């Protein structure tokens, strides 16, 4: 349609593109602020005026991962010289890293991060696994009341977490699943299962039935056709669904806040609890947030062509 | 229903007779999921429905009593709860309206070809993929009256966004708009790109003005998908918990989900919380119903 382009249209186009660039900068500014604060020296995080450009510093990450105390007196020069470079940076800041013998005492962050990883990965595998089978069932077989069943499945996704959490908390307390990985995994599977069924059904519907029918004619059983023909065809869809489920479980806050407090606590309720009382150390919080957001940012780029499908439960595909 | 042919495949053929029957496979594939959802979603809700008629408190050991509809009666006449609902309504209206305007506006701007469009679109989508609780927490620093970049950039001095009772709710809504406008943008872009180009060409030949083209061609064709975005965001905003909970403790920003959380897990008024949960649940299900209806409509096109 390049035929007629008036000069006013060209001008309008330029203005629109300029506006897009400004909007992008505005939308990315808070994310830049998190990422940059994670590399700031403590005093620059709360400087007036706010610091935009600075020499990056690694101490926020050292502080994030270690337990430290304020030093009462200056450090022995010999000890200082023998310390690794990152530890020297902590001494310079007037703190000492706590150790048992030679071992650095770790903060709770690595544990919480691992909990997030364990819970998100296992719940994703289960939700996507079950969802793939169920989606195939809904895609290929006649089911009485199919629309109602699919609505029922989707409606479980829409339940407000706090509403579900009240009875689940009581039931978990009765069977000792409070503050356990399994308890949280079950909740996340229940939460992601409906999403996984809907999204996978969209992908399954796109695989031509003729493929399996040809295989059945060639002597495959339906199970063989499912595993050898359908699953490989659905690989992209399974991967996209898995990434979405992972991100949802990774980001989830309300269930984790209510159901876990120590052993199985994940990063989202832990990071805000670091604020504590008094003046918060924003660089350390930013470092924890930065590491926590990084996988999601990477996954967003990998998923970019499936985002629309993902956020509409597979209903709108472009 | 068992005797109905399950697929296009002839049920009497040899292929269908090999291995497990389609009926077995269908049941094996579907029933575990349904059972799982019933056990971990529906059963707990039945359990809490029962408790909603009692004065049960989860932190005490003395036996609970059946109180009939008293919890519901008290809740529906409680001014505090009503104010939570009013706060939630304000929040939903401001944040969803903001998301629709900003999101659709961004989509209109993006709906043309320019270099690095894909990259810029993906960058704009980043906020909605991130954890609301964790990112919301960080907005405390952005809003800080002493050293927050927002006050510095806009020259607002020491305006305390999050601890001022009049502004706390709107500060949370602004963060929500930042997070979720990209969602509306994503859906709008899909709607805009589906408008047939020849309609615009025809309008151009007829010398139709920009506004006329926009209101007569663009809007009517994009509105079904905008409606989906609107209903979905309304439902999500109504349920909002994490972002508001980590950002502020102001009572003027106490959304209904936060009220519910406090009543259940801080005051341990379990029976009454179950009743409140049911009131919220019924409202959410009503919106869900509407959402699925329109989702199916768009799907069929």
mmCIF file of N, CA, C and O in Angstrom, chain A residues 1 13 16-17 20 23-24 27 33-34 46 48-50 133-134 136 140-144 151-152 154 156 158-159 167-168 171 173 186 190 216 219-220 222-223 251 253 258 286 289 296 300 307-308 311, chain B residues 5-7 9 15 18 20 22 26 29-30 33 36 40-44 58 106 109 112 114 120 125 129-131 133-134 138 142 146-147 152 178 183 190 201 235 239 242 245-246 261 265 281 284 288 292:
data_model
loop_
_atom_site.group_PDB
_atom_site.id
_atom_site.type_symbol
_atom_site.label_atom_id
_atom_site.label_comp_id
_atom_site.label_asym_id
_atom_site.label_seq_id
_atom_site.Cartn_x
_atom_site.Cartn_y
_atom_site.Cartn_z
ATOM 1 N N UNK A 1 0.825 -1.198 0.000
ATOM 2 C CA UNK A 1 0.000 0.000 0.000
ATOM 3 C C UNK A 1 0.859 1.247 0.000
ATOM 4 O O UNK A 1 0.459 2.309 0.381
ATOM 5 N N UNK A 13 4.245 9.545 11.066
ATOM 6 C CA UNK A 13 4.966 8.299 11.312
ATOM 7 C C UNK A 13 6.199 8.553 12.169
ATOM 8 O O UNK A 13 6.475 7.819 13.103
ATOM 9 N N UNK A 16 5.260 9.253 15.721
ATOM 10 C CA UNK A 16 4.837 8.028 16.403
ATOM 11 C C UNK A 16 6.048 7.209 16.830
ATOM 12 O O UNK A 16 6.095 6.698 17.950
ATOM 13 N N UNK A 17 7.036 7.104 15.943
ATOM 14 C CA UNK A 17 8.209 6.294 16.276
ATOM 15 C C UNK A 17 8.991 6.949 17.416
ATOM 16 O O UNK A 17 9.462 6.277 18.341
ATOM 17 N N UNK A 20 7.219 6.123 20.533
ATOM 18 C CA UNK A 20 7.475 4.730 20.942
ATOM 19 C C UNK A 20 8.801 4.648 21.691
ATOM 20 O O UNK A 20 8.905 3.998 22.739
ATOM 21 N N UNK A 23 8.410 6.082 25.141
ATOM 22 C CA UNK A 23 7.634 5.161 25.982
ATOM 23 C C UNK A 23 8.492 3.980 26.414
ATOM 24 O O UNK A 23 8.437 3.538 27.563
ATOM 25 N N UNK A 24 9.309 3.468 25.480
ATOM 26 C CA UNK A 24 10.163 2.322 25.823
ATOM 27 C C UNK A 24 11.132 2.707 26.941
ATOM 28 O O UNK A 24 11.321 1.941 27.889
ATOM 29 N N UNK A 27 9.200 2.833 30.207
ATOM 30 C CA UNK A 27 8.848 1.507 30.713
ATOM 31 C C UNK A 27 10.059 0.739 31.221
ATOM 32 O O UNK A 27 9.933 -0.079 32.124
ATOM 33 N N UNK A 33 16.597 0.749 36.894
ATOM 34 C CA UNK A 33 16.899 1.181 38.264
ATOM 35 C C UNK A 33 17.206 -0.012 39.160
ATOM 36 O O UNK A 33 18.111 0.042 39.997
ATOM 37 N N UNK A 34 16.479 -1.090 38.992
ATOM 38 C CA UNK A 34 16.769 -2.306 39.772
ATOM 39 C C UNK A 34 18.151 -2.818 39.411
ATOM 40 O O UNK A 34 19.003 -3.057 40.280
ATOM 41 N N UNK A 46 21.077 5.755 47.481
ATOM 42 C CA UNK A 46 20.142 6.699 48.088
ATOM 43 C C UNK A 46 20.678 8.124 47.977
ATOM 44 O O UNK A 46 20.487 8.946 48.857
ATOM 45 N N UNK A 48 21.134 11.996 46.515
ATOM 46 C CA UNK A 48 20.316 13.058 45.940
ATOM 47 C C UNK A 48 21.274 14.017 45.254
ATOM 48 O O UNK A 48 22.167 14.540 45.912
ATOM 49 N N UNK A 49 21.146 14.289 43.953
ATOM 50 C CA UNK A 49 20.189 13.669 43.030
ATOM 51 C C UNK A 49 20.517 12.197 42.756
ATOM 52 O O UNK A 49 21.642 11.783 42.985
ATOM 53 N N UNK A 50 19.517 11.443 42.282
ATOM 54 C CA UNK A 50 19.734 10.018 42.003
ATOM 55 C C UNK A 50 20.879 9.809 41.011
ATOM 56 O O UNK A 50 21.035 10.580 40.073
ATOM 57 N N UNK A 133 -1.206 -34.599 28.309
ATOM 58 C CA UNK A 133 -2.105 -35.754 28.125
ATOM 59 C C UNK A 133 -3.555 -35.290 28.036
ATOM 60 O O UNK A 133 -4.303 -35.675 27.142
ATOM 61 N N UNK A 134 -3.949 -34.455 28.993
ATOM 62 C CA UNK A 134 -5.347 -34.024 29.051
ATOM 63 C C UNK A 134 -5.725 -33.219 27.806
ATOM 64 O O UNK A 134 -6.805 -33.390 27.254
ATOM 65 N N UNK A 136 -4.478 -33.500 24.865
ATOM 66 C CA UNK A 136 -4.644 -34.436 23.759
ATOM 67 C C UNK A 136 -6.021 -35.081 23.836
ATOM 68 O O UNK A 136 -6.726 -35.186 22.828
ATOM 69 N N UNK A 140 -8.703 -34.626 20.776
ATOM 70 C CA UNK A 140 -8.937 -35.691 19.801
ATOM 71 C C UNK A 140 -10.208 -36.518 20.032
ATOM 72 O O UNK A 140 -10.703 -37.135 19.111
ATOM 73 N N UNK A 141 -10.683 -36.547 21.262
ATOM 74 C CA UNK A 141 -11.808 -37.436 21.539
ATOM 75 C C UNK A 141 -13.073 -36.656 21.801
ATOM 76 O O UNK A 141 -13.031 -35.519 22.262
ATOM 77 N N UNK A 142 -14.205 -37.309 21.513
ATOM 78 C CA UNK A 142 -15.484 -36.689 21.860
ATOM 79 C C UNK A 142 -15.697 -36.831 23.362
ATOM 80 O O UNK A 142 -15.512 -37.906 23.927
ATOM 81 N N UNK A 143 -16.082 -35.748 23.996
ATOM 82 C CA UNK A 143 -16.280 -35.777 25.435
ATOM 83 C C UNK A 143 -17.615 -35.123 25.750
ATOM 84 O O UNK A 143 -17.872 -34.007 25.277
ATOM 85 N N UNK A 144 -18.429 -35.826 26.515
ATOM 86 C CA UNK A 144 -19.727 -35.244 26.868
ATOM 87 C C UNK A 144 -19.500 -34.002 27.731
ATOM 88 O O UNK A 144 -18.703 -34.021 28.663
ATOM 89 N N UNK A 151 -14.498 -25.130 30.823
ATOM 90 C CA UNK A 151 -14.768 -23.942 31.639
ATOM 91 C C UNK A 151 -14.421 -24.222 33.097
ATOM 92 O O UNK A 151 -13.796 -23.401 33.763
ATOM 93 N N UNK A 152 -14.815 -25.413 33.556
ATOM 94 C CA UNK A 152 -14.489 -25.777 34.943
ATOM 95 C C UNK A 152 -12.987 -25.730 35.150
ATOM 96 O O UNK A 152 -12.492 -25.164 36.137
ATOM 97 N N UNK A 154 -10.703 -24.040 33.475
ATOM 98 C CA UNK A 154 -10.190 -22.664 33.459
ATOM 99 C C UNK A 154 -10.577 -21.906 34.728
ATOM 100 O O UNK A 154 -9.790 -21.114 35.249
ATOM 101 N N UNK A 156 -10.757 -22.881 37.669
ATOM 102 C CA UNK A 156 -9.878 -23.144 38.818
ATOM 103 C C UNK A 156 -8.676 -22.205 38.795
ATOM 104 O O UNK A 156 -8.129 -21.850 39.825
ATOM 105 N N UNK A 158 -8.808 -19.133 37.879
ATOM 106 C CA UNK A 158 -9.207 -17.777 38.217
ATOM 107 C C UNK A 158 -9.450 -17.591 39.713
ATOM 108 O O UNK A 158 -9.658 -16.485 40.176
ATOM 109 N N UNK A 159 -9.471 -18.685 40.472
ATOM 110 C CA UNK A 159 -9.725 -18.561 41.904
ATOM 111 C C UNK A 159 -8.664 -17.657 42.537
ATOM 112 O O UNK A 159 -7.480 -17.830 42.302
ATOM 113 N N UNK A 167 -8.559 -22.649 53.216
ATOM 114 C CA UNK A 167 -8.776 -24.067 53.539
ATOM 115 C C UNK A 167 -7.537 -24.926 53.326
ATOM 116 O O UNK A 167 -7.298 -25.866 54.095
ATOM 117 N N UNK A 168 -6.718 -24.586 52.309
ATOM 118 C CA UNK A 168 -5.516 -25.393 52.080
ATOM 119 C C UNK A 168 -4.563 -25.300 53.267
ATOM 120 O O UNK A 168 -3.931 -26.281 53.650
ATOM 121 N N UNK A 171 -5.900 -27.615 55.881
ATOM 122 C CA UNK A 171 -5.713 -29.017 55.519
ATOM 123 C C UNK A 171 -4.236 -29.397 55.599
ATOM 124 O O UNK A 171 -3.891 -30.476 56.092
ATOM 125 N N UNK A 173 -2.009 -28.058 57.488
ATOM 126 C CA UNK A 173 -1.611 -28.100 58.888
ATOM 127 C C UNK A 173 -1.992 -29.445 59.489
ATOM 128 O O UNK A 173 -1.239 -30.025 60.270
ATOM 129 N N UNK A 186 2.277 -28.939 45.091
ATOM 130 C CA UNK A 186 0.892 -29.341 44.796
ATOM 131 C C UNK A 186 0.058 -28.112 44.427
ATOM 132 O O UNK A 186 -0.681 -28.116 43.437
ATOM 133 N N UNK A 190 -1.706 -27.391 40.795
ATOM 134 C CA UNK A 190 -3.145 -27.130 40.669
ATOM 135 C C UNK A 190 -3.377 -25.804 39.960
ATOM 136 O O UNK A 190 -4.269 -25.679 39.122
ATOM 137 N N UNK A 216 -1.847 -44.964 12.500
ATOM 138 C CA UNK A 216 -2.729 -46.048 12.936
ATOM 139 C C UNK A 216 -2.933 -47.050 11.798
ATOM 140 O O UNK A 216 -2.924 -48.257 12.016
ATOM 141 N N UNK A 219 -0.230 -49.533 11.471
ATOM 142 C CA UNK A 219 -0.080 -50.560 12.482
ATOM 143 C C UNK A 219 0.359 -50.072 13.852
ATOM 144 O O UNK A 219 0.636 -50.871 14.731
ATOM 145 N N UNK A 220 0.466 -48.755 14.059
ATOM 146 C CA UNK A 220 0.752 -48.242 15.395
ATOM 147 C C UNK A 220 -0.496 -48.383 16.268
ATOM 148 O O UNK A 220 -1.608 -48.325 15.777
ATOM 149 N N UNK A 222 -2.703 -46.481 19.306
ATOM 150 C CA UNK A 222 -2.891 -45.054 19.504
ATOM 151 C C UNK A 222 -1.838 -44.488 20.460
ATOM 152 O O UNK A 222 -1.368 -43.378 20.292
ATOM 153 N N UNK A 223 -1.463 -45.298 21.474
ATOM 154 C CA UNK A 223 -0.441 -44.826 22.402
ATOM 155 C C UNK A 223 0.883 -44.608 21.676
ATOM 156 O O UNK A 223 1.565 -43.604 21.897
ATOM 157 N N UNK A 251 7.263 -16.655 39.983
ATOM 158 C CA UNK A 251 6.835 -15.338 40.445
ATOM 159 C C UNK A 251 5.823 -15.381 41.585
ATOM 160 O O UNK A 251 5.559 -14.367 42.206
ATOM 161 N N UNK A 253 3.509 -15.336 44.712
ATOM 162 C CA UNK A 253 3.793 -14.727 46.017
ATOM 163 C C UNK A 253 2.825 -15.145 47.108
ATOM 164 O O UNK A 253 3.244 -15.586 48.182
ATOM 165 N N UNK A 258 1.826 -17.476 52.500
ATOM 166 C CA UNK A 258 0.937 -18.077 53.489
ATOM 167 C C UNK A 258 1.424 -19.468 53.900
ATOM 168 O O UNK A 258 1.369 -19.827 55.071
ATOM 169 N N UNK A 286 18.328 -4.968 45.764
ATOM 170 C CA UNK A 286 18.362 -4.894 44.300
ATOM 171 C C UNK A 286 19.159 -6.052 43.718
ATOM 172 O O UNK A 286 18.766 -6.630 42.695
ATOM 173 N N UNK A 289 16.933 -9.020 43.868
ATOM 174 C CA UNK A 289 15.878 -8.871 42.882
ATOM 175 C C UNK A 289 16.414 -9.093 41.473
ATOM 176 O O UNK A 289 15.788 -9.774 40.655
ATOM 177 N N UNK A 296 13.659 -14.671 34.234
ATOM 178 C CA UNK A 296 12.382 -14.300 33.611
ATOM 179 C C UNK A 296 12.624 -13.418 32.382
ATOM 180 O O UNK A 296 11.995 -13.593 31.342
ATOM 181 N N UNK A 300 11.530 -14.367 28.650
ATOM 182 C CA UNK A 300 10.610 -13.520 27.895
ATOM 183 C C UNK A 300 11.091 -13.388 26.447
ATOM 184 O O UNK A 300 10.291 -13.457 25.511
ATOM 185 N N UNK A 307 3.995 -15.182 23.370
ATOM 186 C CA UNK A 307 3.456 -14.446 24.516
ATOM 187 C C UNK A 307 1.957 -14.225 24.399
ATOM 188 O O UNK A 307 1.205 -14.408 25.358
ATOM 189 N N UNK A 308 1.501 -13.854 23.210
ATOM 190 C CA UNK A 308 0.084 -13.542 23.022
ATOM 191 C C UNK A 308 -0.768 -14.769 23.339
ATOM 192 O O UNK A 308 -1.742 -14.717 24.079
ATOM 193 N N UNK A 311 -0.779 -15.492 27.195
ATOM 194 C CA UNK A 311 -1.580 -14.679 28.102
ATOM 195 C C UNK A 311 -3.072 -14.785 27.827
ATOM 196 O O UNK A 311 -3.880 -14.332 28.612
ATOM 197 N N UNK B 5 -18.600 -43.182 18.671
ATOM 198 C CA UNK B 5 -17.273 -43.222 18.062
ATOM 199 C C UNK B 5 -16.493 -42.005 18.528
ATOM 200 O O UNK B 5 -17.005 -40.890 18.534
ATOM 201 N N UNK B 6 -15.256 -42.228 18.966
ATOM 202 C CA UNK B 6 -14.537 -41.144 19.616
ATOM 203 C C UNK B 6 -13.801 -40.262 18.624
ATOM 204 O O UNK B 6 -13.542 -39.110 18.890
ATOM 205 N N UNK B 7 -13.425 -40.828 17.511
ATOM 206 C CA UNK B 7 -12.724 -39.999 16.526
ATOM 207 C C UNK B 7 -13.321 -40.305 15.166
ATOM 208 O O UNK B 7 -14.297 -41.040 15.039
ATOM 209 N N UNK B 9 -11.924 -42.050 13.200
ATOM 210 C CA UNK B 9 -11.512 -43.422 12.896
ATOM 211 C C UNK B 9 -12.698 -44.367 13.098
ATOM 212 O O UNK B 9 -13.416 -44.273 14.076
ATOM 213 N N UNK B 15 -7.304 -51.093 13.156
ATOM 214 C CA UNK B 15 -6.424 -50.135 13.834
ATOM 215 C C UNK B 15 -6.959 -49.769 15.204
ATOM 216 O O UNK B 15 -6.220 -49.668 16.180
ATOM 217 N N UNK B 18 -6.380 -52.436 18.017
ATOM 218 C CA UNK B 18 -5.059 -52.688 18.592
ATOM 219 C C UNK B 18 -4.861 -51.879 19.871
ATOM 220 O O UNK B 18 -5.335 -50.756 19.980
ATOM 221 N N UNK B 20 -4.814 -50.317 23.666
ATOM 222 C CA UNK B 20 -5.936 -49.876 24.482
ATOM 223 C C UNK B 20 -6.986 -49.222 23.594
ATOM 224 O O UNK B 20 -6.653 -48.615 22.583
ATOM 225 N N UNK B 22 -9.708 -46.436 22.473
ATOM 226 C CA UNK B 22 -9.689 -44.970 22.568
ATOM 227 C C UNK B 22 -10.384 -44.497 23.833
ATOM 228 O O UNK B 22 -9.991 -43.508 24.435
ATOM 229 N N UNK B 26 -8.728 -42.116 26.462
ATOM 230 C CA UNK B 26 -9.347 -40.831 26.767
ATOM 231 C C UNK B 26 -9.513 -40.664 28.278
ATOM 232 O O UNK B 26 -9.129 -39.660 28.849
ATOM 233 N N UNK B 29 -6.261 -40.177 30.127
ATOM 234 C CA UNK B 29 -5.625 -38.881 29.887
ATOM 235 C C UNK B 29 -6.341 -37.750 30.621
ATOM 236 O O UNK B 29 -5.726 -36.759 30.979
ATOM 237 N N UNK B 30 -7.651 -37.899 30.777
ATOM 238 C CA UNK B 30 -8.421 -36.756 31.281
ATOM 239 C C UNK B 30 -8.756 -36.869 32.763
ATOM 240 O O UNK B 30 -8.686 -35.888 33.500
ATOM 241 N N UNK B 33 -6.404 -35.458 35.682
ATOM 242 C CA UNK B 33 -6.405 -34.000 35.795
ATOM 243 C C UNK B 33 -7.656 -33.507 36.508
ATOM 244 O O UNK B 33 -7.593 -32.659 37.404
ATOM 245 N N UNK B 36 -7.454 -34.371 40.151
ATOM 246 C CA UNK B 36 -6.485 -33.498 40.825
ATOM 247 C C UNK B 36 -7.107 -32.133 41.131
ATOM 248 O O UNK B 36 -6.997 -31.628 42.241
ATOM 249 N N UNK B 40 -7.802 -30.724 44.897
ATOM 250 C CA UNK B 40 -7.033 -29.603 45.428
ATOM 251 C C UNK B 40 -7.658 -28.231 45.201
ATOM 252 O O UNK B 40 -7.115 -27.230 45.639
ATOM 253 N N UNK B 41 -8.771 -28.161 44.477
ATOM 254 C CA UNK B 41 -9.428 -26.867 44.338
ATOM 255 C C UNK B 41 -10.874 -26.876 44.823
ATOM 256 O O UNK B 41 -11.291 -25.999 45.554
ATOM 257 N N UNK B 42 -11.621 -27.885 44.405
ATOM 258 C CA UNK B 42 -13.041 -27.888 44.744
ATOM 259 C C UNK B 42 -13.262 -28.380 46.172
ATOM 260 O O UNK B 42 -13.998 -27.782 46.940
ATOM 261 N N UNK B 43 -12.549 -29.478 46.519
ATOM 262 C CA UNK B 43 -12.731 -29.989 47.871
ATOM 263 C C UNK B 43 -12.384 -28.946 48.943
ATOM 264 O O UNK B 43 -13.180 -28.718 49.863
ATOM 265 N N UNK B 44 -11.251 -28.262 48.815
ATOM 266 C CA UNK B 44 -10.958 -27.211 49.813
ATOM 267 C C UNK B 44 -12.054 -26.157 49.891
ATOM 268 O O UNK B 44 -12.348 -25.647 50.980
ATOM 269 N N UNK B 58 -8.576 -20.651 63.756
ATOM 270 C CA UNK B 58 -7.537 -21.667 63.556
ATOM 271 C C UNK B 58 -6.424 -21.606 64.581
ATOM 272 O O UNK B 58 -5.650 -22.542 64.707
ATOM 273 N N UNK B 106 -0.164 2.658 23.133
ATOM 274 C CA UNK B 106 1.121 2.102 22.703
ATOM 275 C C UNK B 106 0.946 1.235 21.463
ATOM 276 O O UNK B 106 1.751 1.292 20.534
ATOM 277 N N UNK B 109 0.633 3.280 18.398
ATOM 278 C CA UNK B 109 1.940 3.810 18.000
ATOM 279 C C UNK B 109 2.805 2.731 17.354
ATOM 280 O O UNK B 109 3.525 2.981 16.396
ATOM 281 N N UNK B 112 2.959 0.052 13.054
ATOM 282 C CA UNK B 112 3.546 0.508 11.799
ATOM 283 C C UNK B 112 4.888 -0.174 11.720
ATOM 284 O O UNK B 112 5.370 -0.722 12.717
ATOM 285 N N UNK B 114 8.891 -0.240 11.548
ATOM 286 C CA UNK B 114 10.084 0.569 11.803
ATOM 287 C C UNK B 114 11.192 -0.354 12.267
ATOM 288 O O UNK B 114 10.924 -1.499 12.664
ATOM 289 N N UNK B 120 11.859 -3.897 20.323
ATOM 290 C CA UNK B 120 11.223 -2.883 21.164
ATOM 291 C C UNK B 120 9.922 -3.415 21.759
ATOM 292 O O UNK B 120 9.641 -3.211 22.944
ATOM 293 N N UNK B 125 7.246 -5.505 26.756
ATOM 294 C CA UNK B 125 6.455 -6.545 27.422
ATOM 295 C C UNK B 125 7.101 -7.047 28.716
ATOM 296 O O UNK B 125 6.476 -7.761 29.496
ATOM 297 N N UNK B 129 5.911 -9.687 32.798
ATOM 298 C CA UNK B 129 6.394 -11.038 33.040
ATOM 299 C C UNK B 129 7.040 -11.162 34.412
ATOM 300 O O UNK B 129 7.385 -12.246 34.851
ATOM 301 N N UNK B 130 7.234 -10.043 35.094
ATOM 302 C CA UNK B 130 8.008 -10.088 36.328
ATOM 303 C C UNK B 130 7.125 -10.205 37.564
ATOM 304 O O UNK B 130 5.955 -9.866 37.531
ATOM 305 N N UNK B 131 7.736 -10.666 38.630
ATOM 306 C CA UNK B 131 7.005 -10.897 39.871
ATOM 307 C C UNK B 131 6.485 -9.576 40.451
ATOM 308 O O UNK B 131 7.258 -8.690 40.797
ATOM 309 N N UNK B 133 5.178 -8.929 43.308
ATOM 310 C CA UNK B 133 5.567 -8.692 44.694
ATOM 311 C C UNK B 133 6.968 -8.096 44.768
ATOM 312 O O UNK B 133 7.210 -7.118 45.480
ATOM 313 N N UNK B 134 7.879 -8.685 44.013
ATOM 314 C CA UNK B 134 9.282 -8.293 44.104
ATOM 315 C C UNK B 134 9.505 -6.935 43.443
ATOM 316 O O UNK B 134 10.181 -6.064 43.982
ATOM 317 N N UNK B 138 10.321 -2.934 44.988
ATOM 318 C CA UNK B 138 11.362 -2.021 44.550
ATOM 319 C C UNK B 138 10.812 -0.637 44.217
ATOM 320 O O UNK B 138 11.523 0.357 44.305
ATOM 321 N N UNK B 142 11.655 3.732 44.230
ATOM 322 C CA UNK B 142 11.389 4.708 43.166
ATOM 323 C C UNK B 142 10.499 5.839 43.680
ATOM 324 O O UNK B 142 10.646 6.985 43.285
ATOM 325 N N UNK B 146 12.552 10.795 50.006
ATOM 326 C CA UNK B 146 13.857 11.396 50.253
ATOM 327 C C UNK B 146 14.800 11.249 49.057
ATOM 328 O O UNK B 146 15.526 12.166 48.728
ATOM 329 N N UNK B 147 14.847 10.073 48.452
ATOM 330 C CA UNK B 147 15.831 9.893 47.380
ATOM 331 C C UNK B 147 15.247 9.150 46.167
ATOM 332 O O UNK B 147 15.972 8.561 45.404
ATOM 333 N N UNK B 152 12.387 13.233 42.091
ATOM 334 C CA UNK B 152 13.454 14.085 41.584
ATOM 335 C C UNK B 152 13.132 14.534 40.152
ATOM 336 O O UNK B 152 13.183 15.719 39.836
ATOM 337 N N UNK B 178 1.892 0.413 34.974
ATOM 338 C CA UNK B 178 3.210 0.158 34.362
ATOM 339 C C UNK B 178 3.374 -1.338 34.059
ATOM 340 O O UNK B 178 3.827 -1.724 33.001
ATOM 341 N N UNK B 183 0.252 -5.795 28.633
ATOM 342 C CA UNK B 183 -0.712 -6.872 28.337
ATOM 343 C C UNK B 183 -1.776 -6.370 27.364
ATOM 344 O O UNK B 183 -2.066 -7.010 26.349
ATOM 345 N N UNK B 190 -2.498 -7.463 18.347
ATOM 346 C CA UNK B 190 -3.052 -8.591 17.593
ATOM 347 C C UNK B 190 -4.343 -8.159 16.900
ATOM 348 O O UNK B 190 -4.581 -8.491 15.738
ATOM 349 N N UNK B 201 -7.374 1.348 2.901
ATOM 350 C CA UNK B 201 -7.154 1.882 1.560
ATOM 351 C C UNK B 201 -8.427 2.487 1.009
ATOM 352 O O UNK B 201 -8.429 3.579 0.442
ATOM 353 N N UNK B 235 -10.781 -8.577 36.235
ATOM 354 C CA UNK B 235 -10.777 -9.713 37.160
ATOM 355 C C UNK B 235 -9.481 -9.761 37.963
ATOM 356 O O UNK B 235 -9.483 -9.938 39.177
ATOM 357 N N UNK B 239 -8.675 -9.076 42.115
ATOM 358 C CA UNK B 239 -8.029 -10.047 42.999
ATOM 359 C C UNK B 239 -6.696 -9.545 43.555
ATOM 360 O O UNK B 239 -6.062 -10.239 44.348
ATOM 361 N N UNK B 242 -0.595 -9.158 45.895
ATOM 362 C CA UNK B 242 0.841 -9.043 46.135
ATOM 363 C C UNK B 242 1.397 -7.639 45.966
ATOM 364 O O UNK B 242 2.095 -7.140 46.838
ATOM 365 N N UNK B 245 0.252 -5.341 48.654
ATOM 366 C CA UNK B 245 0.700 -5.781 49.971
ATOM 367 C C UNK B 245 2.169 -5.464 50.206
ATOM 368 O O UNK B 245 2.558 -5.115 51.327
ATOM 369 N N UNK B 246 3.004 -5.600 49.171
ATOM 370 C CA UNK B 246 4.426 -5.316 49.383
ATOM 371 C C UNK B 246 4.742 -3.832 49.261
ATOM 372 O O UNK B 246 5.786 -3.388 49.700
ATOM 373 N N UNK B 261 -6.735 -11.581 53.651
ATOM 374 C CA UNK B 261 -5.511 -12.174 54.167
ATOM 375 C C UNK B 261 -5.319 -11.840 55.644
ATOM 376 O O UNK B 261 -5.035 -12.718 56.460
ATOM 377 N N UNK B 265 -5.198 -14.683 58.395
ATOM 378 C CA UNK B 265 -3.894 -15.132 58.858
ATOM 379 C C UNK B 265 -3.226 -14.201 59.870
ATOM 380 O O UNK B 265 -2.134 -14.479 60.327
ATOM 381 N N UNK B 281 -15.283 -14.919 46.049
ATOM 382 C CA UNK B 281 -15.266 -15.991 45.055
ATOM 383 C C UNK B 281 -16.427 -15.878 44.071
ATOM 384 O O UNK B 281 -16.265 -16.014 42.858
ATOM 385 N N UNK B 284 -15.760 -13.158 41.628
ATOM 386 C CA UNK B 284 -14.746 -13.532 40.635
ATOM 387 C C UNK B 284 -15.332 -14.505 39.610
ATOM 388 O O UNK B 284 -15.089 -14.375 38.408
ATOM 389 N N UNK B 288 -15.382 -14.366 35.611
ATOM 390 C CA UNK B 288 -14.781 -15.447 34.833
ATOM 391 C C UNK B 288 -15.741 -15.936 33.759
ATOM 392 O O UNK B 288 -15.358 -16.162 32.609
ATOM 393 N N UNK B 292 -14.876 -16.058 29.794
ATOM 394 C CA UNK B 292 -14.833 -17.250 28.939
ATOM 395 C C UNK B 292 -15.812 -17.099 27.785
ATOM 396 O O UNK B 292 -15.532 -17.504 26.652
#
